[in-house]
Short mmCIF file of C-alpha atoms in Angstrom, two decimals:
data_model
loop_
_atom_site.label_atom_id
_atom_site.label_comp_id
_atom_site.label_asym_id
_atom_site.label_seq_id
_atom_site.Cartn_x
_atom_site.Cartn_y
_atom_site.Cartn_z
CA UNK J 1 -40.04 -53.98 42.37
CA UNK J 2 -38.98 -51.42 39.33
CA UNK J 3 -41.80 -52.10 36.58
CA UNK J 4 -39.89 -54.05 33.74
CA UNK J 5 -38.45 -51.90 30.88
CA UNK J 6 -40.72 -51.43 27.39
CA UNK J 7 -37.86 -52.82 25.83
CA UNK J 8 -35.77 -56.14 27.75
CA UNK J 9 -34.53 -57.87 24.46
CA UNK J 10 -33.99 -61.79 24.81
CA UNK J 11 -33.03 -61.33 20.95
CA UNK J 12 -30.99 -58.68 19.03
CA UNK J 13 -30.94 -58.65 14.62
CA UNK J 14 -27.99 -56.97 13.90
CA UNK J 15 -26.18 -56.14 10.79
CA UNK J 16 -22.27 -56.96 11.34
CA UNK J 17 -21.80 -52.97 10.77
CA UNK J 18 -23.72 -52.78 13.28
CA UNK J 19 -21.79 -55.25 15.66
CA UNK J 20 -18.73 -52.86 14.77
CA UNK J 21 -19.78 -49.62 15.24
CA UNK J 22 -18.81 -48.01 18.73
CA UNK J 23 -22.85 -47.25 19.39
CA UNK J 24 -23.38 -50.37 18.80
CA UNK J 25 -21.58 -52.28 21.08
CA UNK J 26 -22.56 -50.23 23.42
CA UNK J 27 -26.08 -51.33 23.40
CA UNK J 28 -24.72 -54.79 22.98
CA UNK J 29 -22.89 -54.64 25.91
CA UNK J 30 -26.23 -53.62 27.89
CA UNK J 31 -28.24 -57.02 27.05
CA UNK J 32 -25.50 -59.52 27.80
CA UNK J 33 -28.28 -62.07 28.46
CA UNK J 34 -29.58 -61.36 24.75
CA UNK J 35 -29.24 -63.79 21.63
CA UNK J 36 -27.82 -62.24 18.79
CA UNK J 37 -28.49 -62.96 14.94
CA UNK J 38 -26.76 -61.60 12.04
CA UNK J 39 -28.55 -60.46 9.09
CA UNK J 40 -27.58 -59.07 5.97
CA UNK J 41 -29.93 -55.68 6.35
CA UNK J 42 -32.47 -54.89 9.32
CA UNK J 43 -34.77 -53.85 6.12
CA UNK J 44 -35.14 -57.73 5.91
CA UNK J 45 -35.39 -60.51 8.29
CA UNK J 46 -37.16 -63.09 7.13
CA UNK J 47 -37.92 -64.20 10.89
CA UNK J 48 -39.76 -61.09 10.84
CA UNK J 49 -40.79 -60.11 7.90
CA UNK J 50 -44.13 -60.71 6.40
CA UNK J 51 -45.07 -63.21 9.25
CA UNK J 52 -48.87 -63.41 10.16
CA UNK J 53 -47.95 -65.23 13.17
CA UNK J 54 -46.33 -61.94 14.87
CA UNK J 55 -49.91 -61.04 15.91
CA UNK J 56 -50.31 -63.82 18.12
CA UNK J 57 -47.35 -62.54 20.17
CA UNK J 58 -47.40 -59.04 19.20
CA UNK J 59 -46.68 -57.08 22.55
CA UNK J 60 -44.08 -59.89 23.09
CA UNK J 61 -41.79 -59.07 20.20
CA UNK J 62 -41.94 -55.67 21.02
CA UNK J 63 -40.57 -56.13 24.17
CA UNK J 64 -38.22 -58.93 23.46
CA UNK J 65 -37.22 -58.04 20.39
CA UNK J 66 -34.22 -55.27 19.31
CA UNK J 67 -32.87 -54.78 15.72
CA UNK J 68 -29.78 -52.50 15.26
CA UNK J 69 -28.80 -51.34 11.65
CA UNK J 70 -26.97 -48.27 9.85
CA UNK J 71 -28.80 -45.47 8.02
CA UNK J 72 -27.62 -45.58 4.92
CA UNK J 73 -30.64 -42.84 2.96
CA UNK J 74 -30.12 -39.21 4.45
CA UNK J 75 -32.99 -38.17 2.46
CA UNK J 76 -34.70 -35.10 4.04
CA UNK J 77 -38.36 -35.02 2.67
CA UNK J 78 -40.54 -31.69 2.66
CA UNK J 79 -43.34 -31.86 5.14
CA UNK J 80 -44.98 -28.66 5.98
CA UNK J 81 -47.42 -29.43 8.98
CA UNK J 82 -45.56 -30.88 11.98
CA UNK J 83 -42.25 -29.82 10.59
CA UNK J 84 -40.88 -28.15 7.51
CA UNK J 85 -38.90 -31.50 6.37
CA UNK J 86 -38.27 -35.12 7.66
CA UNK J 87 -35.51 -35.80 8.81
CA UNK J 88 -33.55 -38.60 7.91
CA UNK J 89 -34.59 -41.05 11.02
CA UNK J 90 -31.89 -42.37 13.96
CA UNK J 91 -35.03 -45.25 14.53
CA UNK J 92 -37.90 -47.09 13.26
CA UNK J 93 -40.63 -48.59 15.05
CA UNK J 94 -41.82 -48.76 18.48
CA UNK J 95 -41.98 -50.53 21.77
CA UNK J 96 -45.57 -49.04 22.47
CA UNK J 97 -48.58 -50.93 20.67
CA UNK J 98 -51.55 -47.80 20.02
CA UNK J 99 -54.13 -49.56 17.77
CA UNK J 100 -54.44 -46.80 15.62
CA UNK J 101 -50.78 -46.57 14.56
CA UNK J 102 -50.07 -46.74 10.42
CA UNK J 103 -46.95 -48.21 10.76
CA UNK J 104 -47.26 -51.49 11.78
CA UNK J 105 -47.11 -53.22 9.02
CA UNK J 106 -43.40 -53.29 8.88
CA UNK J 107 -41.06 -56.33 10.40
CA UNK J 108 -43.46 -58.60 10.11
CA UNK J 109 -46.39 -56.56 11.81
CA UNK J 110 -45.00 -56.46 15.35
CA UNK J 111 -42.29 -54.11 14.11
CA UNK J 112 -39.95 -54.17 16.82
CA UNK J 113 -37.95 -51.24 17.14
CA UNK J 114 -34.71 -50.81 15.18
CA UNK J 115 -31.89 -48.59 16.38
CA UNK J 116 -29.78 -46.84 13.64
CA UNK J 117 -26.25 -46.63 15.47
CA UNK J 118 -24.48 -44.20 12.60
CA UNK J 119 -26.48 -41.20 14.56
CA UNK J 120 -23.30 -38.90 13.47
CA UNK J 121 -24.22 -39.44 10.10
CA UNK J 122 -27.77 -38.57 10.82
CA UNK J 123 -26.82 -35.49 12.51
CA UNK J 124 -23.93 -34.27 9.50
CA UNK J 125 -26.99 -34.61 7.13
CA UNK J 126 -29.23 -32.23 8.90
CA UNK J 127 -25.96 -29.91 9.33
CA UNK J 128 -25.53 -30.14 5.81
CA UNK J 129 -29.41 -29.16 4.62
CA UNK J 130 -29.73 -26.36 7.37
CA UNK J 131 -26.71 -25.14 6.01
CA UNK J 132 -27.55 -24.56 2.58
CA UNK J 133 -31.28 -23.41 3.49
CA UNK J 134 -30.02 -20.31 5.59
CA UNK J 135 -32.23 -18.09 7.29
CA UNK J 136 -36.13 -18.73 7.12
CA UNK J 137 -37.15 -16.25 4.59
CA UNK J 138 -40.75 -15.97 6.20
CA UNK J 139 -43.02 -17.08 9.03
CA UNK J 140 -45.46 -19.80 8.39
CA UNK J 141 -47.75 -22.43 10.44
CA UNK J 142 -44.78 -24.02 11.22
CA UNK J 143 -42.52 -21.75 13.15
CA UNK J 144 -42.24 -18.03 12.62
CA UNK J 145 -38.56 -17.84 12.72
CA UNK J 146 -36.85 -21.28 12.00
CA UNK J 147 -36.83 -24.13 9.95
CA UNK J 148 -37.91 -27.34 11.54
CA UNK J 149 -37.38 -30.90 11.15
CA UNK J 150 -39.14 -33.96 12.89
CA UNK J 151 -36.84 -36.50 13.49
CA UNK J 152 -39.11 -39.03 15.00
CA UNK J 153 -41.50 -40.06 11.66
CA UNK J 154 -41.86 -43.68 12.81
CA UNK J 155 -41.05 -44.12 16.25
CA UNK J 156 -40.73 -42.08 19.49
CA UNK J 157 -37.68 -40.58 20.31
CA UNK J 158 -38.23 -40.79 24.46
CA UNK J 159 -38.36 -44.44 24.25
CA UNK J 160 -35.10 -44.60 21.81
CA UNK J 161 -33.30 -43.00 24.84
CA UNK J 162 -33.72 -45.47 26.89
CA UNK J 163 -31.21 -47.50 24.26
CA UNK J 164 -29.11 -45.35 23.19
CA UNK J 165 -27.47 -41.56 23.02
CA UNK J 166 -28.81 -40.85 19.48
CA UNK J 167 -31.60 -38.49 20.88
CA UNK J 168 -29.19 -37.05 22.80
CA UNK J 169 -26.92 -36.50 20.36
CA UNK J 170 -29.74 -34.83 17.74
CA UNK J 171 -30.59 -32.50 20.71
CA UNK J 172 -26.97 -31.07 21.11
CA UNK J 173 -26.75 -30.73 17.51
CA UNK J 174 -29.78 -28.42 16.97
CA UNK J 175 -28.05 -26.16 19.81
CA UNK J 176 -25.50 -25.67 17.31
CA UNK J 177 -28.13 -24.78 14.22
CA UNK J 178 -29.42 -21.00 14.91
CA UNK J 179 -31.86 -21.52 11.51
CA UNK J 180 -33.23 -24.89 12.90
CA UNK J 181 -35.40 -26.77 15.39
CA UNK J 182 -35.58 -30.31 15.74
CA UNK J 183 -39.29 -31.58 16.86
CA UNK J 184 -40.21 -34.72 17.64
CA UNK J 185 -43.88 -36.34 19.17
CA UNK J 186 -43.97 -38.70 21.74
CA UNK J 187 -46.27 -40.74 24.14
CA UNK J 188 -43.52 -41.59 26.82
CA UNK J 189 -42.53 -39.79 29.28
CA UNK J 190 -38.69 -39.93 29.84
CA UNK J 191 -37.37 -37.52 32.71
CA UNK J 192 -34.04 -38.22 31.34
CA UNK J 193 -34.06 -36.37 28.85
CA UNK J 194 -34.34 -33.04 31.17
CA UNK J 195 -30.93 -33.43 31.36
CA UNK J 196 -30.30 -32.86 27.84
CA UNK J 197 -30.14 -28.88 27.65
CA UNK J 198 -31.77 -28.54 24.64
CA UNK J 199 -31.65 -24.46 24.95
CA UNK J 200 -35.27 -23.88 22.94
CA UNK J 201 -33.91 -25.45 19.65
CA UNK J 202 -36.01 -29.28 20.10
CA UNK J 203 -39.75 -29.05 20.13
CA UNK J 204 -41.37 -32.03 22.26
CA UNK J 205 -45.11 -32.45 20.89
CA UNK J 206 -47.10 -34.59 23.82
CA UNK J 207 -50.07 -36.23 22.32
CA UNK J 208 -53.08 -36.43 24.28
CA UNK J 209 -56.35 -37.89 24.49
CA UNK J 210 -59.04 -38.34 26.82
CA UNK J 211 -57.48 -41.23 29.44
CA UNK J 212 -60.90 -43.56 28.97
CA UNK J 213 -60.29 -43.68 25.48
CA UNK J 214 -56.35 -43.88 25.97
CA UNK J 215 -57.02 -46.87 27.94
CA UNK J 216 -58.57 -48.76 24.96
CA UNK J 217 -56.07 -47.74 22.60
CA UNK J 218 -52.99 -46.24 23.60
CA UNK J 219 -51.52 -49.52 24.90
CA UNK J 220 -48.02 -49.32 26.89
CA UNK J 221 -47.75 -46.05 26.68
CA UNK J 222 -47.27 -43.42 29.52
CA UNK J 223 -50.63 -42.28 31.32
CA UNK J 224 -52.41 -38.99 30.15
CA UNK J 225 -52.02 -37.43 33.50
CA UNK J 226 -48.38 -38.38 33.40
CA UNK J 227 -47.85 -36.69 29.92
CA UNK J 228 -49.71 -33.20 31.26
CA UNK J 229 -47.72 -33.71 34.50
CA UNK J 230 -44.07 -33.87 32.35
CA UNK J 231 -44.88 -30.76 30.08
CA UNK J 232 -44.15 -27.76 32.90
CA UNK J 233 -41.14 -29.36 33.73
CA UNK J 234 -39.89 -29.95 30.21
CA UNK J 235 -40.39 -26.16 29.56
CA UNK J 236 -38.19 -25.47 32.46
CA UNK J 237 -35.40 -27.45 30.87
CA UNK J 238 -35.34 -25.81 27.90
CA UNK J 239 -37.58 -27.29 25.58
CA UNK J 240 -40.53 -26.08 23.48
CA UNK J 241 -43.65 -28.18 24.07
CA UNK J 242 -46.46 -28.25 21.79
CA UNK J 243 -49.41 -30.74 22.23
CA UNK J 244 -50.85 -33.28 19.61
CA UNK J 245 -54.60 -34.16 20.23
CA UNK J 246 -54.51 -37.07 18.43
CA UNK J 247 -56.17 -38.81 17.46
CA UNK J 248 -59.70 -37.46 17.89
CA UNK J 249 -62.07 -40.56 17.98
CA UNK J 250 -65.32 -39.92 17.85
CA UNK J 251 -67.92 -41.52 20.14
CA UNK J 252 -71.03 -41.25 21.69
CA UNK J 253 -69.34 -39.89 24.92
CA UNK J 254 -66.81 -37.64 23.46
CA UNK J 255 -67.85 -34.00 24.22
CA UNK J 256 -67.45 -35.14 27.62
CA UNK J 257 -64.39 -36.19 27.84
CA UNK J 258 -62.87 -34.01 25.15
CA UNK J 259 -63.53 -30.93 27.57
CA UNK J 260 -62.48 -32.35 30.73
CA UNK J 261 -59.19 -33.39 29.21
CA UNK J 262 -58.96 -29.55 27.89
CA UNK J 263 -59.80 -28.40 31.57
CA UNK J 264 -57.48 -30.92 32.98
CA UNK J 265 -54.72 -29.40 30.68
CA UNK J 266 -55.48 -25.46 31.27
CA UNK J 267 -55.74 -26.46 35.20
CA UNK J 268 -52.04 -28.09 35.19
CA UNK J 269 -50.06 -25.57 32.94
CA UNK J 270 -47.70 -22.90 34.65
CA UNK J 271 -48.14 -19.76 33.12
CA UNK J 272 -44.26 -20.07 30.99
CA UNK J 273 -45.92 -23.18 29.58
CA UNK J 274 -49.09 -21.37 28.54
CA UNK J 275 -47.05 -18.98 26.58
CA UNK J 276 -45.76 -20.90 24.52
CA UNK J 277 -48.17 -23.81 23.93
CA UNK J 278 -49.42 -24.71 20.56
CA UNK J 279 -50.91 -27.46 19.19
CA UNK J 280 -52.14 -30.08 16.25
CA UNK J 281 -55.60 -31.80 16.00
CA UNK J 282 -55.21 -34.94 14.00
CA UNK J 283 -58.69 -36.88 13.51
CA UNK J 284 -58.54 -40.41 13.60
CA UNK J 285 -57.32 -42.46 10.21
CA UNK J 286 -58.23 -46.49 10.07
CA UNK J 287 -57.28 -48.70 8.26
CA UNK J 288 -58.92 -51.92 6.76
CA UNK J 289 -55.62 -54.37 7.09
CA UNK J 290 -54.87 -52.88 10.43
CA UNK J 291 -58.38 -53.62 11.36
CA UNK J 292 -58.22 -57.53 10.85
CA UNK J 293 -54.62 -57.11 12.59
CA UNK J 294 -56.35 -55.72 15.58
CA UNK J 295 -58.82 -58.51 16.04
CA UNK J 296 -56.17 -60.93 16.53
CA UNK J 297 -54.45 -59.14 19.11
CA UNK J 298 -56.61 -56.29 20.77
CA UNK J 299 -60.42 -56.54 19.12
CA UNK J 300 -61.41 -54.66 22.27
CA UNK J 301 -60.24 -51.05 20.88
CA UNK J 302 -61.75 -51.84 17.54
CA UNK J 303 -65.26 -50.69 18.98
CA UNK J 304 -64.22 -47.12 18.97
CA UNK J 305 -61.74 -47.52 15.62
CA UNK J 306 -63.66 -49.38 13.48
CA UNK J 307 -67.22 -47.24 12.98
CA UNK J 308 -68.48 -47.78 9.64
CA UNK J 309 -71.61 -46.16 10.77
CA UNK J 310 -69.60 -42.98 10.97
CA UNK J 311 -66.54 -43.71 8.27
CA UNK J 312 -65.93 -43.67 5.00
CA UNK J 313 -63.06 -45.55 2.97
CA UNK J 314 -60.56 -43.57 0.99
CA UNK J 315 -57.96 -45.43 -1.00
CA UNK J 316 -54.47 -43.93 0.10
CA UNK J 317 -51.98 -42.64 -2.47
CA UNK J 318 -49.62 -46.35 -1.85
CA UNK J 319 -53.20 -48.31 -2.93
CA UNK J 320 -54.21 -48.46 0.67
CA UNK J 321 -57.57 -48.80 1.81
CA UNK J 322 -58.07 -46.29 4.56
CA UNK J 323 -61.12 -45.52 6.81
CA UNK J 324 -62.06 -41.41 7.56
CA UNK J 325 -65.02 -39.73 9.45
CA UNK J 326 -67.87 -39.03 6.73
CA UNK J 327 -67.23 -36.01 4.37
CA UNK J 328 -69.06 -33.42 5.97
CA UNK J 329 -69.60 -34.57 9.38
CA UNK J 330 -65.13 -34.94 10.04
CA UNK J 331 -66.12 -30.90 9.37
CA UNK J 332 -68.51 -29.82 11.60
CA UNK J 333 -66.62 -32.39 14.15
CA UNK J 334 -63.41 -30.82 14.10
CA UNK J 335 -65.20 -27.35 14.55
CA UNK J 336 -66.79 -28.56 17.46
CA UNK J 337 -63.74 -29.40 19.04
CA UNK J 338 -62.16 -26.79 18.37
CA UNK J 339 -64.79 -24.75 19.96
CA UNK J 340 -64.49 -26.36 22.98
CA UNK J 341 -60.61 -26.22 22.84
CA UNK J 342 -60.91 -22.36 22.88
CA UNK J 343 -63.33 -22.16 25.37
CA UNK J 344 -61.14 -23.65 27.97
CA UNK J 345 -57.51 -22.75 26.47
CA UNK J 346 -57.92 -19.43 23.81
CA UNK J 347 -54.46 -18.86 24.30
CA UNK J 348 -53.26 -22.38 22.61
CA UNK J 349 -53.24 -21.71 18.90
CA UNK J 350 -53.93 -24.40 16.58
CA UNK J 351 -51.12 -24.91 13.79
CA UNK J 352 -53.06 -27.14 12.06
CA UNK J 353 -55.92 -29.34 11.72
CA UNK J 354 -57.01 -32.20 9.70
#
């Protein structure tokens, strides 16, 4: 028996726009068997919204859950460490549940994943901005030659495939952009999208962990092995891979893993994907609201995210109250690790590191 789909909706929130737009009846017509509710804007659903009660079902409503909307912002946003801007996004949310993640506090905790079906638009906006940047003027951290933009800032693209052609549709677009990449990280792997021809102009950034820790945290999302397994083959279709190690938790048993994982990596890589591999180091961020979250759903992972032994709390810039490794020690942590990394893989530069 095929293993059941991340996303089977029972239920689909839809904007009528959304009901009339070619994309989305497309997706419509794939779910037959789902119930669909109008609502005036997928930015509110009051069946959704603000509901405590989502944790008590939370993997549940990500599965049976779908919301399709239109983008109506094209903002592009300067970024400068994954990407050189943010890309107006085809998506929000996601069908996989890691622990860690910052975003879900939106529909109602859960935060199912919401389809944009006006991709077009998405894709004449990013036209547009490439179009009056013109050529990169000079290399930086970044990319040495073009300007890039992630389009997947709160979701993952390989599982917004499985739905619809919007990924597809980004990729062919950025064949068509010689100043401009698109990039996008992920935690799914989706052989599909092989098939897509990207040509070198869409950056796929794996993230990785150790698989003992991924087990805790990175719920519903595609084995490690599977993710190191995908990246050879995604180089010979066309794309650039980096790798995100992220996010480094810190635990009495890390140095351990965090090397065999690098050996694991260095061991599996052909040599075209070794050539071209780069990567980020993120260190993990908590957060206090997500941390009572978590106990109502998944208090096992909360061992290795909530640490107060080794964090510190930081208000966030939105009033947040967020949880980092101890000024001083994140430092000589993230040194270590990067040690190690270049021990077992000196040709994999680090873009950047925080």
């Amino acid at each position: 028996m095929a293993p059941r789909p991340l996303i089977d909706p029972t239920r689909i929130y839809l904007e009528p726009a959304a009901r009339a737009h070619p994309r989305g009846q497309a997706i419509l017509a794939r779910f037959p068997q789902a119930e669909h509710v109008e609502v005036e804007s997928h930015a509110r659903i009051p069946q959704l919204f603000n509901d405590p009660s989502s944790v008590d079902g939370w993997l549940s409503i990500k599965r049976d859950v779908l919301v399709l909307g239109l983008k109506k912002s094209m903002t592009l946003r300067p970024n400068g460490r994954s990407a050189d801007f943010i890309a107006p996004s085809s998506s929000n949310g996601c069908a996989m549940a890691c622990s860690y993640c910052y975003v879900p506090r939106r529909k109602g905790y859960a935060n199912p994943v919401t389809i944009f079906v006006n991709g077009e638009d998405v894709v004449a906006a990013l036209r547009r901005h490439a179009g009056r940047l013109g050529p990169k003027p000079q290399p930086n951290s970044v990319d040495p030659v073009d300007w890039v933009y992630d389009l997947g800032e709160n979701g993952d693209l390989s599982v917004d495939a499985t739905l619809s052609d919007n990924v597809r549709l980004l990729v062919e677009a950025f064949r068509g952009m010689p100043n401009a990449k698109g990039s996008f990280a992920t935690k799914h792997v989706n052989r599909d999208l092989l098939s897509y021809d990207p040509q070198g102009r869409t950056r796929i950034r794996f993230s990785l962990m150790p698989q003992a820790m991924a087990r805790s945290v990175d719920i519903r999302t595609s084995p490690i092995a599977e993710r190191i397994a995908a990246i050879n083959d995604f180089v010979a279709a066309g794309y650039e891979v980096h790798v995100n190690f992220s996010p480094v938790i810190v635990h009495e048993q890390w140095e351990g893993e965090w090397k065999a994982l690098f050996g694991e990596l260095d061991a599996a890589l052909s040599p075209a994907a070794k050539r071209q591999l780069k990567c980020e180091i993120i260190m993990l961020t908590h957060n206090t609201g997500l941390h009572e979250i978590n106990l109502g759903w998944h208090p096992k992972g909360e061992d290795a995210l909530w640490r107060p032994d080794l964090q510190e709390e930081k208000v966030s810039e939105s009033g947040m109250v967020n949880l980092r490794y101890r000024h001083g020690w994140k430092g000589q942590w993230l040194a270590r690790l990067r040690t190690w990394l270049n021990d077992a893989m000196p040709y994999c530069e680090v873009r950047y590191a925080f």
